[in-house]
mmCIF file with all atom_site columns, C-alpha atoms and ligand atoms in Angstrom:
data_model
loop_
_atom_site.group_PDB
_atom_site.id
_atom_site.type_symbol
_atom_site.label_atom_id
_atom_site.label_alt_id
_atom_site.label_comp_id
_atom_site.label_asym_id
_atom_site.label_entity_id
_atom_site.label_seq_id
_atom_site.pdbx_PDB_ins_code
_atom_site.Cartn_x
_atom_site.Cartn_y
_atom_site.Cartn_z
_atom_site.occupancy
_atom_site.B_iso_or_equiv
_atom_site.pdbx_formal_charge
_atom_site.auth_seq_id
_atom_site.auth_comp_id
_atom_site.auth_asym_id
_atom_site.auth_atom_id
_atom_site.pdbx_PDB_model_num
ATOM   1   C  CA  . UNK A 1 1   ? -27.727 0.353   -6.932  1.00 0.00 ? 1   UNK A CA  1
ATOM   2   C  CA  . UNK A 1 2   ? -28.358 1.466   -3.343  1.00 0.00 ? 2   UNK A CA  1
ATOM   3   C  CA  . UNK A 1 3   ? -26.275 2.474   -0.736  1.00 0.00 ? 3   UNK A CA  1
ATOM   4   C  CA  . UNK A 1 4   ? -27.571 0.178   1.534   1.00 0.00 ? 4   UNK A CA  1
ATOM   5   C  CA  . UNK A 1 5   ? -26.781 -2.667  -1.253  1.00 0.00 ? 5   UNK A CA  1
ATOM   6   C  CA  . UNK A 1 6   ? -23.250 -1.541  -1.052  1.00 0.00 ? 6   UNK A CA  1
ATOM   7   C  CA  . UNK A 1 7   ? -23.595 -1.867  2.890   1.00 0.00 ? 7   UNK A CA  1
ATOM   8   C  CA  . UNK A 1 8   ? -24.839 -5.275  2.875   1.00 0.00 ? 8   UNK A CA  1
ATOM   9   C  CA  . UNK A 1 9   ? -21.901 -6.894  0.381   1.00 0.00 ? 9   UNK A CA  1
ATOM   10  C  CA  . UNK A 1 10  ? -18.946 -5.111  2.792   1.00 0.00 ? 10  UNK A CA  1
ATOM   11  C  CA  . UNK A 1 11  ? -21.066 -6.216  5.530   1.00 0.00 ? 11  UNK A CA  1
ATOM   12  C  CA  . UNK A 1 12  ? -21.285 -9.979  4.416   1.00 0.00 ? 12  UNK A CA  1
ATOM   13  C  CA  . UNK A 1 13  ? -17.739 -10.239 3.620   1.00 0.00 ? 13  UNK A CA  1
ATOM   14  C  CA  . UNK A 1 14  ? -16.695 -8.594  6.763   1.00 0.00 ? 14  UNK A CA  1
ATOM   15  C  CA  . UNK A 1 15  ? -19.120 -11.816 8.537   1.00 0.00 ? 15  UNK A CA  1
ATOM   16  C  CA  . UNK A 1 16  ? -17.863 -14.263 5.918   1.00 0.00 ? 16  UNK A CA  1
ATOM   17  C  CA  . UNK A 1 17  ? -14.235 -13.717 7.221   1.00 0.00 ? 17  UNK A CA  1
ATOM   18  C  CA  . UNK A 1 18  ? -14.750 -14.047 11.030  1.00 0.00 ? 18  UNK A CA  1
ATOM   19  C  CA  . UNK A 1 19  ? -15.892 -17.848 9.641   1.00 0.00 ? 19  UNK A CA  1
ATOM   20  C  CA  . UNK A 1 20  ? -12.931 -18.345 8.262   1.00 0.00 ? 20  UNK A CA  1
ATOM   21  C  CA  . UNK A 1 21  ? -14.329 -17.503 4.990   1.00 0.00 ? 21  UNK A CA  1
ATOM   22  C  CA  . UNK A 1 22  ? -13.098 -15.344 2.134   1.00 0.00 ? 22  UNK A CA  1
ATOM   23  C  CA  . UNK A 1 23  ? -15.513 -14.407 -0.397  1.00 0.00 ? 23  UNK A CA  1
ATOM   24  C  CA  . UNK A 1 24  ? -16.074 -12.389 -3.770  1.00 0.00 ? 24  UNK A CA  1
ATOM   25  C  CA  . UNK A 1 25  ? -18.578 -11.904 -6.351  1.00 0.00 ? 25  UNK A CA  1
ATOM   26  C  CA  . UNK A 1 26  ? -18.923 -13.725 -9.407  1.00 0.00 ? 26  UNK A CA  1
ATOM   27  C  CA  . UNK A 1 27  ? -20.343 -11.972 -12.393 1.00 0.00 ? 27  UNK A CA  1
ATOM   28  C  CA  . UNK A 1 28  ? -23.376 -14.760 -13.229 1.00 0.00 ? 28  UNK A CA  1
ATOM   29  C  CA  . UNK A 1 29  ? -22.312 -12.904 -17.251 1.00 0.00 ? 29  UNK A CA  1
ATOM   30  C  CA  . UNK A 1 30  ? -18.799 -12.791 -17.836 1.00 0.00 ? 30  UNK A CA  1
ATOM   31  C  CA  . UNK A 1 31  ? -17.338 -15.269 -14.693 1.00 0.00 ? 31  UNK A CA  1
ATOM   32  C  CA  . UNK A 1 32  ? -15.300 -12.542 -13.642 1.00 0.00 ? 32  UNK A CA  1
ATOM   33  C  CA  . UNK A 1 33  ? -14.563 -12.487 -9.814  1.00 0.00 ? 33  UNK A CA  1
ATOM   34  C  CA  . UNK A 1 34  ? -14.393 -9.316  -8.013  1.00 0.00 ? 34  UNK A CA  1
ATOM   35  C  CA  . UNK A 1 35  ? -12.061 -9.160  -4.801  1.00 0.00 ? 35  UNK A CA  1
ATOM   36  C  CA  . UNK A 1 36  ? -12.286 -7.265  -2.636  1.00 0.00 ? 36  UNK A CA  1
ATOM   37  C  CA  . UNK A 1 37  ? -16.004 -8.062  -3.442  1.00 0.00 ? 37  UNK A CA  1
ATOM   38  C  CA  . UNK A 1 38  ? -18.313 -5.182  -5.235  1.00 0.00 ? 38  UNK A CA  1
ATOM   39  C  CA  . UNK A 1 39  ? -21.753 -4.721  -6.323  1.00 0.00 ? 39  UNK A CA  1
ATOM   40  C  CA  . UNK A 1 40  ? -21.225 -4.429  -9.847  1.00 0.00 ? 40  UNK A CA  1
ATOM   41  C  CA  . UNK A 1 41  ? -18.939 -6.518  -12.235 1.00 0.00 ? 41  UNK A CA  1
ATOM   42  C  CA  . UNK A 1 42  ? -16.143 -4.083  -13.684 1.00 0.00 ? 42  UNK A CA  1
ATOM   43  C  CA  . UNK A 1 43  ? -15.296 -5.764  -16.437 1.00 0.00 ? 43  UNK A CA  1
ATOM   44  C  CA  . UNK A 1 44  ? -18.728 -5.909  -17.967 1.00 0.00 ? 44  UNK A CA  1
ATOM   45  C  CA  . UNK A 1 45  ? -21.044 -4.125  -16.098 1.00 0.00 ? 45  UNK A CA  1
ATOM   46  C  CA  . UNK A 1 46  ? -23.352 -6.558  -14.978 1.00 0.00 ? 46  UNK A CA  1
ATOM   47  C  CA  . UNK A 1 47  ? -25.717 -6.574  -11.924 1.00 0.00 ? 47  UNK A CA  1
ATOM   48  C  CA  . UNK A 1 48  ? -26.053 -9.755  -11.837 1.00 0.00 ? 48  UNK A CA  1
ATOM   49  C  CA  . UNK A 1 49  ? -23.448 -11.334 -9.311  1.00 0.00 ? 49  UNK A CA  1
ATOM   50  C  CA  . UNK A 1 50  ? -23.305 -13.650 -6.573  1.00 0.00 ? 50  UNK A CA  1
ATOM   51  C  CA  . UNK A 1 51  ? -20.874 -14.725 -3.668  1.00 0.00 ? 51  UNK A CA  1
ATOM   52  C  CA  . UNK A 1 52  ? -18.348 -17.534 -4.055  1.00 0.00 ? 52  UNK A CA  1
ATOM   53  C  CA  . UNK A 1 53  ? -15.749 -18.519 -1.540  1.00 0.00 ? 53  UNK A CA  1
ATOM   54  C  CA  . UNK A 1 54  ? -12.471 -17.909 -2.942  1.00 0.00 ? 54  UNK A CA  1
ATOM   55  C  CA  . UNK A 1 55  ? -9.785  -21.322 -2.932  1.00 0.00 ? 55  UNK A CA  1
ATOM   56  C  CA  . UNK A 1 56  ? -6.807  -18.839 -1.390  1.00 0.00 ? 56  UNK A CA  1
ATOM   57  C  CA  . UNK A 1 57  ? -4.409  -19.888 -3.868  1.00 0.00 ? 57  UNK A CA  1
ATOM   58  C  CA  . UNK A 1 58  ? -2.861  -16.732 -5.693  1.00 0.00 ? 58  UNK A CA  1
ATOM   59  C  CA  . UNK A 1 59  ? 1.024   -15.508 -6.823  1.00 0.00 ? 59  UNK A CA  1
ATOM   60  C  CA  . UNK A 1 60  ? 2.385   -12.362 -6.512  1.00 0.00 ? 60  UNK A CA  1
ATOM   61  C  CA  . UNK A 1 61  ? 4.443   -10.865 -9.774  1.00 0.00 ? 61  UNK A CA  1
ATOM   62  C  CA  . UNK A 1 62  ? 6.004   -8.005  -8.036  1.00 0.00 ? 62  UNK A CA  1
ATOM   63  C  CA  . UNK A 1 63  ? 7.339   -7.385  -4.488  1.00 0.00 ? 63  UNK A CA  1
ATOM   64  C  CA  . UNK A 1 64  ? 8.410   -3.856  -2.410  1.00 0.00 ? 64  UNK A CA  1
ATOM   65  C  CA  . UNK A 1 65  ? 9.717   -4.623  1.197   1.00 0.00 ? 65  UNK A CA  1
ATOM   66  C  CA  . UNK A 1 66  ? 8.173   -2.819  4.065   1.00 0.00 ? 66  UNK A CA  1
ATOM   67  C  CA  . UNK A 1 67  ? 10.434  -0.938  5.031   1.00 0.00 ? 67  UNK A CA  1
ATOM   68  C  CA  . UNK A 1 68  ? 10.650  -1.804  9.425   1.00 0.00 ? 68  UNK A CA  1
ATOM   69  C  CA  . UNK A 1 69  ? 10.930  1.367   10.687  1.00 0.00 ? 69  UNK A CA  1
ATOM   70  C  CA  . UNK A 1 70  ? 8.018   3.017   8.971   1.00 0.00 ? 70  UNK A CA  1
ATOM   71  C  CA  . UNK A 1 71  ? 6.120   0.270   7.719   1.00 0.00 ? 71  UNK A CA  1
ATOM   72  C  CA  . UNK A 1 72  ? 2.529   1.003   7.959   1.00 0.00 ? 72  UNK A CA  1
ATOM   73  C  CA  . UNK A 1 73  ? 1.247   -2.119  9.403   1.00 0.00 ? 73  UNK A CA  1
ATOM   74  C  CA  . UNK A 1 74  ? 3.962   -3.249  11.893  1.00 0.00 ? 74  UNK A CA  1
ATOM   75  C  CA  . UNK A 1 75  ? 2.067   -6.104  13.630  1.00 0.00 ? 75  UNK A CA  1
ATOM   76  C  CA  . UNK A 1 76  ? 2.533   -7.777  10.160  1.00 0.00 ? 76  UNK A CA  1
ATOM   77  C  CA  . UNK A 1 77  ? 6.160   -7.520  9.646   1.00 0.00 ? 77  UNK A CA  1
ATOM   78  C  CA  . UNK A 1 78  ? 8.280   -8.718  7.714   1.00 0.00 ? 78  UNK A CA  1
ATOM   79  C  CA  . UNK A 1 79  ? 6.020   -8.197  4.736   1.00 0.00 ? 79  UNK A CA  1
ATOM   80  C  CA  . UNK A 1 80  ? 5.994   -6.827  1.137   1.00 0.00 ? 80  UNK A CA  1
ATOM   81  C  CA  . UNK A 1 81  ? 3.604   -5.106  -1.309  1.00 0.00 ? 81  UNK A CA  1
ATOM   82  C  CA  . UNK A 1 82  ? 2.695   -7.135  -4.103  1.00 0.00 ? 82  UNK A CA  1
ATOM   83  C  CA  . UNK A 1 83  ? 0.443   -6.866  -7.345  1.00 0.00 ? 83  UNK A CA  1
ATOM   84  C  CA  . UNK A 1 84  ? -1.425  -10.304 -6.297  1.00 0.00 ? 84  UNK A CA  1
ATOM   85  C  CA  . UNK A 1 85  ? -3.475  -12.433 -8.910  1.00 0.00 ? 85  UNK A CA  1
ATOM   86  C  CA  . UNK A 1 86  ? -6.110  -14.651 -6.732  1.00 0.00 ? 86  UNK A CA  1
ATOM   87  C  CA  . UNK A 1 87  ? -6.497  -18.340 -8.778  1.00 0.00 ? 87  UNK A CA  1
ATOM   88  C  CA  . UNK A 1 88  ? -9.945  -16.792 -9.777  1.00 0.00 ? 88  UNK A CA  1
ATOM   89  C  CA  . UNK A 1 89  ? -8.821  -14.371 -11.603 1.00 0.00 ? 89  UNK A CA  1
ATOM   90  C  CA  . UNK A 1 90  ? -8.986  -10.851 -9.568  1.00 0.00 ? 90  UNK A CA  1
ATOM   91  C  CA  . UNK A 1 91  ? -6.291  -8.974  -9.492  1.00 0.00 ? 91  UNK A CA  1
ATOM   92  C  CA  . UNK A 1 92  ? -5.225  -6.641  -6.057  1.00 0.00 ? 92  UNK A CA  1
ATOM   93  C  CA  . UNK A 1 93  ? -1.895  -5.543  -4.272  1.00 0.00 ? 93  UNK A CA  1
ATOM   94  C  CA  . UNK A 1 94  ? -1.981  -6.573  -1.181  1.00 0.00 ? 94  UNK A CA  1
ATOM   95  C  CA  . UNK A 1 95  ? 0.073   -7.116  1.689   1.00 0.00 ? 95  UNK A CA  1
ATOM   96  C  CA  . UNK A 1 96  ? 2.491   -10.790 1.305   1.00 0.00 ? 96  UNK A CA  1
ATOM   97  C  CA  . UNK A 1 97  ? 3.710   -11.728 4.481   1.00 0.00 ? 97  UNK A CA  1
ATOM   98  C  CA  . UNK A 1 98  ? 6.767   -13.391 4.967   1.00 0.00 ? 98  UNK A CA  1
ATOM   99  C  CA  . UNK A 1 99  ? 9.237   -11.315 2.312   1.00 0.00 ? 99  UNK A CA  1
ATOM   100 C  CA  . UNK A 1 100 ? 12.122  -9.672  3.683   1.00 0.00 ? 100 UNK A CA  1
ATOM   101 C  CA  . UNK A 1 101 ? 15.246  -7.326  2.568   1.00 0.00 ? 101 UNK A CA  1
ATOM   102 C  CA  . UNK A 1 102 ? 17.266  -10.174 2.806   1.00 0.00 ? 102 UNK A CA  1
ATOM   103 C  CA  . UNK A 1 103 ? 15.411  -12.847 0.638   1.00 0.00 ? 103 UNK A CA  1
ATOM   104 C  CA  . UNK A 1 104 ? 12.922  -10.595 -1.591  1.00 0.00 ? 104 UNK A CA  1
ATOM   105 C  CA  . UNK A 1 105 ? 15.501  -10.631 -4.609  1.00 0.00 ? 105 UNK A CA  1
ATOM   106 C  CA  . UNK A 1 106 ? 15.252  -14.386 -4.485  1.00 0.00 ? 106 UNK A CA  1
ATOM   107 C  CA  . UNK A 1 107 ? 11.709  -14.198 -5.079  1.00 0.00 ? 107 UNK A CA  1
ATOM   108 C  CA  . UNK A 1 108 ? 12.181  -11.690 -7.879  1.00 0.00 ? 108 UNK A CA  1
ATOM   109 C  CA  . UNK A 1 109 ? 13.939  -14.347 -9.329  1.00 0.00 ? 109 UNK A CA  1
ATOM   110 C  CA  . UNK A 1 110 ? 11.025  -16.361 -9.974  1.00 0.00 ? 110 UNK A CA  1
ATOM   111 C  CA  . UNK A 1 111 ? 8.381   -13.854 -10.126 1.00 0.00 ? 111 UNK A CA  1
ATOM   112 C  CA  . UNK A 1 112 ? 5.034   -14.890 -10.785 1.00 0.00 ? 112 UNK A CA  1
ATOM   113 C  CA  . UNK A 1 113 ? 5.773   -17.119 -7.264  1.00 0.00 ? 113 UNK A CA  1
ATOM   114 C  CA  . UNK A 1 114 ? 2.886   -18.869 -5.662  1.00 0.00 ? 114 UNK A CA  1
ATOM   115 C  CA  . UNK A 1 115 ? 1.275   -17.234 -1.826  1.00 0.00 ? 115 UNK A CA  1
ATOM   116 C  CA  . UNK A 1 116 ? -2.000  -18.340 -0.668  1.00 0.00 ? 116 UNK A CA  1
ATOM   117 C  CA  . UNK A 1 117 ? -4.961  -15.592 1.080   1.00 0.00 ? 117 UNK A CA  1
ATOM   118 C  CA  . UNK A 1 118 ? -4.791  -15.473 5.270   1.00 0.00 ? 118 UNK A CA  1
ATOM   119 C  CA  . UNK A 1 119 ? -6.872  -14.178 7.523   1.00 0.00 ? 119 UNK A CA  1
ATOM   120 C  CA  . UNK A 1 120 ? -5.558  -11.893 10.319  1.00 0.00 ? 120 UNK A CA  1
ATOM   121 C  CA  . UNK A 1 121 ? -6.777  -9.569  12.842  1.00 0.00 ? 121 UNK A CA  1
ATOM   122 C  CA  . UNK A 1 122 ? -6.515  -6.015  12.880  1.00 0.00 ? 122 UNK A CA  1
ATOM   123 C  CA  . UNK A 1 123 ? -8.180  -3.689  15.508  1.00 0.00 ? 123 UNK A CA  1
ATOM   124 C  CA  . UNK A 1 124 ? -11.473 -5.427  16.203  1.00 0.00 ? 124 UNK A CA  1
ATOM   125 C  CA  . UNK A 1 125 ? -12.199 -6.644  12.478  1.00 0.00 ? 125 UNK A CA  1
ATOM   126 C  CA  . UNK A 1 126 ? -10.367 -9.581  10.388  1.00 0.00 ? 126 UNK A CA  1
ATOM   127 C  CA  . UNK A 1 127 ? -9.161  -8.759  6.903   1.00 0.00 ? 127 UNK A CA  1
ATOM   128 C  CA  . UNK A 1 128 ? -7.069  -10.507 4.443   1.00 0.00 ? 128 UNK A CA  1
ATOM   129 C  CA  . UNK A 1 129 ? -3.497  -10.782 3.283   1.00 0.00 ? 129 UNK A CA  1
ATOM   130 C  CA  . UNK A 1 130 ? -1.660  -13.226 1.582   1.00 0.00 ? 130 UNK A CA  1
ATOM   131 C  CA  . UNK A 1 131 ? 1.975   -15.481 2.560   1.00 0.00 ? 131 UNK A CA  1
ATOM   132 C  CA  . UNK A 1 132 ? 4.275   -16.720 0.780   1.00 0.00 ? 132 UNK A CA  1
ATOM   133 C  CA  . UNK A 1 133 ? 4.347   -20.378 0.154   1.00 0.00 ? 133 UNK A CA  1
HETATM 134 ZN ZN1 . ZN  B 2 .   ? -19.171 -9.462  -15.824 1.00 0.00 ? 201 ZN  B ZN1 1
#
């Protein structure tokens, strides 16, 4: 694999999004889906992958509020981090939008709860986080 390989997949996805798009790989071996999207399949190994456009539809099976005062991304607020499994498969934490002090132990309650993939814009690039449902 080449560096420039590398370049071209962030570079896609990075496109793919300012269409309203969110994308991965799909291992063409194992069906695995890689998101964010990489070269390589991780859990086999394999070369051989190719983009799909991800459905959005994930849950979340753990939460940890942003705090407000020093939360890192404040435009984003109120927000947790959360270990989120995409539909497909891939697992990431990410950003969940929409959790707060005051209701985040109701959604421990019924952790894994549903959130669904949004795009947003940070400083002159889009990127992805998720929302509750
Ligand atoms: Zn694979």
């Amino acid at each position: 694999m080449e560096k420039k390989d590398m370049e071209k997949i962030v570079k896609t996805f990075y496109d793919k999004l300012e269409e309203g798009k969110i994308m991965g790989r799909k291992c063409t071996c194992c069906n695995n889906v890689e998101f964010p999207p990489v070269f390589i399949c991780n859990k086999c190994g394999s070369f051989d992958t190719e983009w799909i456009e991800l459905s959005g539809k994930a849950s979340f099976k753990s939460v940890m509020v942003a705090n407000g005062q020093t939360a890192k991304y404040p435009e984003f607020l109120p927000y947790a981090l959360g270990a989120v499994t995409l539909e497909e498969g891939s697992e990431v934490n990410a950003l969940i939008g929409g959790i707060t002090k005051e209701n985040a132990e109701e959604y421990r309650q019924k952790l894994p709860a549903s959130c669904h993939a949004k795009i947003v814009q940070r400083d002159g690039f889009k990127t992805v986080m998720f929302e509750v449902d």
